[in-house]
Amino acid sequence: MQLTNDIPRHIAIIMDGNGRWANARGLPRMEGHRAGAESVREAVETCRQLDVDYLTLFAFSSENWKRPKKEIDALMKLLERFLREKLPEMLQQNVRFQTIGRLNMLPANCRRQLDKAVASTRDNDGLTLILALSYGSREEITDAARALAIKAAAGEIDPADIDNDLFSKHLYTANIPDPDLLVRTSGELRISNFLLWQISYSEIVISPKYWPDFRNADLRAAVDEYARRHRRFGTV
Ligand code: IPE
Ligand code: IPE
Ligand code: MG
C-alpha cells in the first residue's frame, strides 16, 4: 500500500467547461469542444513526460445523451476525426488506447475508429489512455451485478465468493488500477456519475479553469498538489 505519493500511477479527469469556455467568448459551444481537444493532447503529453501509467478521460457520459441531437452529432463527428488524426501519433508515442462505457450506443463509424485504435495500439506498453464514452458509473456497476447474477444462476460462481476483488473484475475497468488522482475542471464540486467505485480512495483536485484552458502547467500543478497529500487509506 502506498502511503506517500510521488507521481500518480493513474490520473482520471472529468473534462468539464467546454461550453462555458465558448460562451464566455461569444462562440458556439462546439468551438469549446474543439479547443478542448488541444487540452487532451497536452494532458497525454504531460502524462508521458511524468511517466504516469494510466490516464482516463471522461469524454461523454450516459447522461450526455440527453443533450440536443445537434450537439451530440457534432461531438461524435469530432471524436471520429480526433481518433483518425491522433492514431498515427499514438502509435508513434507507444500509447495504448482503451475505452470504457456502453460503446454500442455510439454511431457505427465512431465504433469503427475506436476498434481500430484499440486493436492497433494493443501491444504498446507506454501510457495507457482510456476514453470514457457513453460511460456512467451506475450503469457499469449494474452491468457488473447482472454479470455476476447470471454466473451465480448458472452455478459458475458461489454468491458467497463475491467480494471486492471479484466485483472489481466485472467492472469495465477490470484490468486497470484505481485512479490515484481525480481532477475535475470548471470548478464544479461533483462527480457526475464517474468511476464511483474506483475513486473510493482517490485524491481529488478541482481546478476552476474550464477544460480548454487547462494545459500542461495546470496538470503539473495538480500532480504537485497530489504529491503533498497524505494518503492514509483508513490507517493513522
Ligand atoms: C465537457 O464540457 C464536455 C462534455 C461533457 C462533452 P461541457 O459540454 O459539459 O461544457 P459546460 O460544462 O456546459 O461548460
Ligand atoms: C461530466 O460533465 C461529463 C463529462 C465531462 C463527459 P457534465 O457537464 O455532463 O456534468 P454535469 O451535468 O455538470 O454534472
Ligand atoms: Mg459540463
PDB file of N, CA, C and O in Angstrom, residues 1-5 180 200-203 226 228-236:
ATOM      1  N   MET A   1       0.838  -1.200   0.000  1.00  0.00           N
ATOM      2  CA  MET A   1       0.000   0.000   0.000  1.00  0.00           C
ATOM      3  C   MET A   1       0.875   1.254   0.000  1.00  0.00           C
ATOM      4  O   MET A   1       1.826   1.350   0.759  1.00  0.00           O
ATOM      5  N   GLN A   2       0.523   2.215  -0.862  1.00  0.00           N
ATOM      6  CA  GLN A   2       1.336   3.416  -0.990  1.00  0.00           C
ATOM      7  C   GLN A   2       0.834   4.482  -0.023  1.00  0.00           C
ATOM      8  O   GLN A   2      -0.303   4.914  -0.079  1.00  0.00           O
ATOM      9  N   LEU A   3       1.675   4.904   0.900  1.00  0.00           N
ATOM     10  CA  LEU A   3       1.248   5.915   1.855  1.00  0.00           C
ATOM     11  C   LEU A   3       1.811   7.300   1.547  1.00  0.00           C
ATOM     12  O   LEU A   3       1.239   8.308   1.903  1.00  0.00           O
ATOM     13  N   THR A   4       2.953   7.359   0.891  1.00  0.00           N
ATOM     14  CA  THR A   4       3.436   8.665   0.434  1.00  0.00           C
ATOM     15  C   THR A   4       3.403   8.644  -1.081  1.00  0.00           C
ATOM     16  O   THR A   4       3.581   7.616  -1.710  1.00  0.00           O
ATOM     17  N   ASN A   5       3.179   9.799  -1.669  1.00  0.00           N
ATOM     18  CA  ASN A   5       2.970   9.833  -3.104  1.00  0.00           C
ATOM     19  C   ASN A   5       4.067  10.595  -3.794  1.00  0.00           C
ATOM     20  O   ASN A   5       4.618  11.528  -3.274  1.00  0.00           O
ATOM     21  N   ASP A 180      -5.360   7.239  -8.742  1.00  0.00           N
ATOM     22  CA  ASP A 180      -4.754   7.828  -7.547  1.00  0.00           C
ATOM     23  C   ASP A 180      -5.199   9.274  -7.416  1.00  0.00           C
ATOM     24  O   ASP A 180      -5.409   9.775  -6.328  1.00  0.00           O
ATOM     25  N   SER A 200     -12.894   5.441  -4.696  1.00  0.00           N
ATOM     26  CA  SER A 200     -13.104   5.345  -3.242  1.00  0.00           C
ATOM     27  C   SER A 200     -11.995   6.014  -2.445  1.00  0.00           C
ATOM     28  O   SER A 200     -12.245   6.638  -1.422  1.00  0.00           O
ATOM     29  N   TYR A 201     -10.746   5.845  -2.895  1.00  0.00           N
ATOM     30  CA  TYR A 201      -9.617   6.429  -2.164  1.00  0.00           C
ATOM     31  C   TYR A 201      -8.741   7.343  -3.025  1.00  0.00           C
ATOM     32  O   TYR A 201      -7.585   7.586  -2.693  1.00  0.00           O
ATOM     33  N   SER A 202      -9.316   7.874  -4.106  1.00  0.00           N
ATOM     34  CA  SER A 202      -8.543   8.793  -4.952  1.00  0.00           C
ATOM     35  C   SER A 202      -8.423  10.152  -4.270  1.00  0.00           C
ATOM     36  O   SER A 202      -9.331  10.588  -3.558  1.00  0.00           O
ATOM     37  N   GLU A 203      -7.326  10.823  -4.520  1.00  0.00           N
ATOM     38  CA  GLU A 203      -7.177  12.216  -4.096  1.00  0.00           C
ATOM     39  C   GLU A 203      -7.876  13.076  -5.142  1.00  0.00           C
ATOM     40  O   GLU A 203      -7.721  12.847  -6.345  1.00  0.00           O
ATOM     41  N   TYR A 226      -1.153  16.732  -5.472  1.00  0.00           N
ATOM     42  CA  TYR A 226      -1.312  15.313  -5.099  1.00  0.00           C
ATOM     43  C   TYR A 226      -0.113  14.835  -4.269  1.00  0.00           C
ATOM     44  O   TYR A 226      -0.277  14.149  -3.263  1.00  0.00           O
ATOM     45  N   ARG A 228       1.687  16.413  -2.306  1.00  0.00           N
ATOM     46  CA  ARG A 228       1.700  16.979  -0.946  1.00  0.00           C
ATOM     47  C   ARG A 228       0.646  16.360  -0.037  1.00  0.00           C
ATOM     48  O   ARG A 228       0.624  16.594   1.160  1.00  0.00           O
ATOM     49  N   ARG A 229      -0.278  15.582  -0.624  1.00  0.00           N
ATOM     50  CA  ARG A 229      -1.341  14.975   0.184  1.00  0.00           C
ATOM     51  C   ARG A 229      -0.797  13.810   1.010  1.00  0.00           C
ATOM     52  O   ARG A 229       0.158  13.160   0.612  1.00  0.00           O
ATOM     53  N   HIS A 230      -1.441  13.528   2.117  1.00  0.00           N
ATOM     54  CA  HIS A 230      -1.084  12.370   2.923  1.00  0.00           C
ATOM     55  C   HIS A 230      -2.201  11.337   2.807  1.00  0.00           C
ATOM     56  O   HIS A 230      -3.276  11.510   3.374  1.00  0.00           O
ATOM     57  N   ARG A 231      -1.930  10.299   2.029  1.00  0.00           N
ATOM     58  CA  ARG A 231      -2.961   9.261   1.830  1.00  0.00           C
ATOM     59  C   ARG A 231      -2.898   8.293   2.999  1.00  0.00           C
ATOM     60  O   ARG A 231      -1.845   7.746   3.296  1.00  0.00           O
ATOM     61  N   ARG A 232      -4.018   8.071   3.634  1.00  0.00           N
ATOM     62  CA  ARG A 232      -3.993   7.200   4.818  1.00  0.00           C
ATOM     63  C   ARG A 232      -4.747   5.890   4.618  1.00  0.00           C
ATOM     64  O   ARG A 232      -4.526   4.943   5.339  1.00  0.00           O
ATOM     65  N   PHE A 233      -5.642   5.819   3.681  1.00  0.00           N
ATOM     66  CA  PHE A 233      -6.401   4.581   3.430  1.00  0.00           C
ATOM     67  C   PHE A 233      -7.005   4.014   4.719  1.00  0.00           C
ATOM     68  O   PHE A 233      -7.017   2.802   4.918  1.00  0.00           O
ATOM     69  N   GLY A 234      -7.466   4.886   5.591  1.00  0.00           N
ATOM     70  CA  GLY A 234      -8.117   4.437   6.823  1.00  0.00           C
ATOM     71  C   GLY A 234      -7.185   4.149   7.959  1.00  0.00           C
ATOM     72  O   GLY A 234      -7.620   3.841   9.074  1.00  0.00           O
ATOM     73  N   THR A 235      -5.860   4.240   7.705  1.00  0.00           N
ATOM     74  CA  THR A 235      -4.916   3.992   8.789  1.00  0.00           C
ATOM     75  C   THR A 235      -4.638   5.307   9.525  1.00  0.00           C
ATOM     76  O   THR A 235      -5.219   6.340   9.192  1.00  0.00           O
ATOM     77  N   VAL A 236      -3.749   5.277  10.501  1.00  0.00           N
ATOM     78  CA  VAL A 236      -3.476   6.526  11.245  1.00  0.00           C
ATOM     79  C   VAL A 236      -2.287   7.275  10.633  1.00  0.00           C
ATOM     80  O   VAL A 236      -1.503   6.709   9.917  1.00  0.00           O
TER      81      VAL A 236
END
